[in-house]
Amino acid sequence: MKVLIIVPAYNEALNIEKTIKDIMENTTYDYIIINDCSKDNTKEVCQKNNFNMISLPINYGLTSAIQIGMKYAYQKHYDVVIQFDGDGQHQAKYLKKLVEEIEKNNYDIVIGSRFVEKKKPHSMRMLGSSLLTGIIKLITGKTIKDPTSGMRAFNQKVIERFITNASLSPEPDTLVYLLKKKMKLKEVQVEMSEREFGESYLNPIKSMYYMINMFFSIIFIRAITRKNN
């Protein structure tokens, strides 16, 4: 099975080398870095290490970075695509588990989840995650314990959905859309590390707006899919 790891990167100069070396040491899969016009020297670090990279001339954002990676995967005839963060929090040793669920058990989407076997910690961010879990369960009947996890594997059917629908993003509302389209989803337990360098783009205020946008987007998707059905 031909597997591609898409690593979106924006201002990850201090993390990207460790991330790619982790992938190379713990998997035999191909990878492609989508450098989203970083303002730091992410591009130079990648070039110095001869990493496989597509460097964008403008900062398009995460959705476009993933869309570009999906188009690359489609053109190169990959069977599975894995979304894998460039900030060093994901651990490549778990990726085989995601691919095995697609290869052996015919799942369309497999999420690397922190909460299959463990409870969510008590925090405002995890409260938002729990609310997303609840609304996804209400709308789709499917429980996703870690809906905001950025470690996700997709099969060819999902890759084709991404390249034919530019509105699909690497976010929980897209998972809802795919579930409404009868895609099969599973979560597998993984561990994630703390970010060593840099800061997440989701500060408390942005996190609040993110959750609000997700709620409305998920409700909108429900209305659209019901109408189309």
XYZ file of C-alpha atoms in Angstrom:
229
model
C 0.000 0.000 0.000
C 1.427 3.346 -1.107
C 1.283 5.913 1.722
C 2.005 9.646 1.736
C 2.383 11.767 4.872
C 1.372 15.404 4.367
C 3.158 17.749 6.774
C 1.738 21.292 6.675
C 4.248 23.743 8.115
C 4.025 27.423 8.954
C 6.877 28.960 10.969
C 8.131 25.567 12.171
C 11.857 26.107 11.634
C 12.626 24.900 15.169
C 10.418 21.809 14.906
C 10.416 20.594 11.308
C 13.802 18.818 11.350
C 12.821 16.730 14.382
C 9.415 15.998 12.851
C 10.790 14.687 9.555
C 13.550 12.679 11.198
C 10.891 11.059 13.384
C 8.955 10.093 10.237
C 12.061 8.750 8.498
C 13.206 6.748 11.518
C 9.834 5.210 12.388
C 8.115 4.636 9.034
C 8.867 3.610 5.472
C 6.226 5.994 4.103
C 6.791 8.898 1.734
C 6.252 12.432 3.002
C 5.791 15.912 1.583
C 6.143 19.148 3.538
C 3.786 21.926 2.476
C 5.617 25.072 3.544
C 2.854 27.668 3.749
C 5.081 30.692 3.010
C 6.633 30.662 6.476
C 8.025 33.952 7.727
C 10.880 32.238 9.563
C 13.532 30.019 7.948
C 11.442 26.845 7.691
C 12.127 26.729 3.953
C 15.885 27.070 4.427
C 15.951 24.306 7.071
C 14.111 21.988 4.686
C 16.412 22.826 1.801
C 19.514 22.320 3.962
C 18.298 18.823 4.882
C 17.074 17.989 1.355
C 13.575 17.362 2.693
C 10.769 16.782 0.197
C 8.898 20.081 0.102
C 6.399 22.171 -1.801
C 6.930 25.809 -0.836
C 3.969 28.123 -1.400
C 4.545 31.732 -2.526
C 1.703 33.082 -0.366
C 0.391 32.123 3.062
C -2.824 30.369 2.019
C -3.654 28.708 5.344
C -3.981 25.149 6.581
C -6.950 24.188 4.406
C -5.157 25.089 1.179
C -1.967 23.390 2.351
C -3.855 20.133 2.888
C -5.732 20.522 -0.400
C -2.420 20.906 -2.254
C -1.051 17.840 -0.499
C -4.159 15.866 -1.466
C -3.799 16.868 -5.112
C -0.153 15.814 -5.042
C -1.169 12.444 -3.554
C -3.870 11.951 -6.180
C -1.527 12.766 -9.047
C 1.097 10.350 -7.673
C -1.494 7.581 -7.146
C -1.145 7.144 -3.390
C -3.531 4.742 -1.657
C -3.467 6.468 1.745
C -2.760 9.998 2.906
C -1.860 10.875 6.484
C -2.168 14.390 7.867
C 0.704 14.933 10.325
C 1.488 18.199 12.116
C 4.877 19.815 11.657
C 5.131 21.114 15.229
C 6.640 17.979 16.756
C 3.582 16.986 18.815
C 2.653 13.944 16.727
C 4.664 10.725 17.026
C 5.342 8.775 13.843
C 5.570 5.415 15.609
C 1.758 5.301 15.711
C 1.187 5.833 11.994
C 1.375 2.143 11.087
C -1.673 1.542 13.305
C -3.688 4.069 11.311
C -2.693 2.564 7.967
C -3.444 -0.986 9.155
C -7.041 -0.045 9.971
C -7.518 1.180 6.404
C -5.663 -1.715 4.805
C -7.045 -4.603 6.889
C -10.409 -3.355 8.133
C -11.486 -1.168 5.208
C -11.969 2.090 7.100
C -12.078 5.304 5.075
C -10.871 7.607 7.874
C -8.721 6.710 10.877
C -8.000 9.276 13.585
C -5.051 9.132 15.945
C -6.919 9.875 19.161
C -5.641 10.803 22.598
C -8.865 9.727 24.271
C -9.885 6.244 23.127
C -8.554 4.690 26.325
C -7.950 7.826 28.395
C -10.232 10.540 29.734
C -9.963 14.139 28.612
C -8.288 16.482 31.093
C -10.341 19.289 32.593
C -9.616 22.490 30.668
C -11.496 25.054 28.595
C -10.015 23.641 25.396
C -11.091 20.098 26.291
C -14.540 21.440 27.195
C -14.804 22.707 23.628
C -13.636 19.317 22.358
C -16.300 17.564 24.436
C -18.992 19.878 23.080
C -17.860 19.056 19.534
C -18.010 15.349 20.382
C -21.580 15.833 21.595
C -22.856 17.731 18.563
C -21.171 15.281 16.161
C -22.851 12.406 18.018
C -26.208 14.179 17.831
C -25.956 14.813 14.085
C -24.221 11.656 12.839
C -24.785 9.070 15.555
C -21.007 8.543 15.659
C -18.869 9.254 18.726
C -15.543 10.903 17.920
C -13.653 11.283 21.173
C -10.861 13.456 19.757
C -12.484 15.479 16.946
C -9.742 18.118 16.825
C -6.845 15.666 16.459
C -4.670 16.634 13.509
C -3.355 13.091 13.022
C -5.685 11.524 10.469
C -5.372 8.904 7.730
C -7.601 8.869 4.641
C -8.094 6.307 1.882
C -8.477 6.962 -1.850
C -12.217 7.614 -1.627
C -11.599 10.485 0.783
C -8.649 11.796 -1.240
C -10.966 12.048 -4.242
C -13.544 13.916 -2.157
C -10.920 16.486 -1.185
C -9.715 17.171 -4.712
C -13.249 17.521 -6.097
C -14.507 19.729 -3.252
C -12.243 22.677 -2.435
C -14.384 23.604 0.580
C -13.267 20.537 2.545
C -10.870 21.386 5.341
C -8.801 19.351 7.835
C -11.341 20.161 10.554
C -14.173 18.428 12.480
C -16.881 19.786 10.159
C -15.314 17.855 7.267
C -15.455 14.682 9.361
C -19.188 15.302 9.784
C -19.583 15.799 6.041
C -17.715 12.572 5.296
C -19.746 10.617 7.842
C -22.946 11.923 6.271
C -21.567 10.590 2.963
C -21.393 7.105 4.542
C -17.638 7.025 5.074
C -16.414 4.595 7.746
C -14.398 6.141 10.597
C -12.381 4.711 13.468
C -10.192 6.153 16.222
C -7.041 4.477 17.524
C -5.228 5.388 20.714
C -2.025 7.438 20.329
C 0.094 9.644 22.531
C 1.095 13.177 21.640
C 4.006 15.258 22.882
C 3.987 18.830 24.111
C 5.156 21.480 21.660
C 8.812 22.293 22.401
C 9.238 25.440 20.320
C 6.944 28.127 18.987
C 3.314 28.746 19.821
C 0.042 27.339 18.585
C -1.966 29.724 16.406
C -4.983 28.933 18.604
C -4.759 31.273 21.586
C -7.752 31.323 24.009
C -9.695 33.922 22.007
C -9.031 32.228 18.668
C -9.952 28.878 20.237
C -13.326 30.287 21.258
C -14.022 31.602 17.755
C -12.807 28.313 16.296
C -15.311 26.327 18.362
C -18.168 28.685 17.508
C -17.350 28.460 13.794
C -17.196 24.660 14.009
C -20.613 24.441 15.677
C -22.276 26.583 13.016
C -20.433 24.817 10.193
C -21.500 21.388 11.467
C -25.126 22.507 11.742
C -24.931 23.960 8.222
C -23.524 20.684 6.880
C -26.401 18.819 8.514
C -28.915 21.099 6.799
C -27.238 20.774 3.389
C -26.879 16.999 3.502
C -30.476 16.544 4.642
C -31.654 18.736 1.761
C -29.566 16.814 -0.767
C -30.841 13.504 0.539
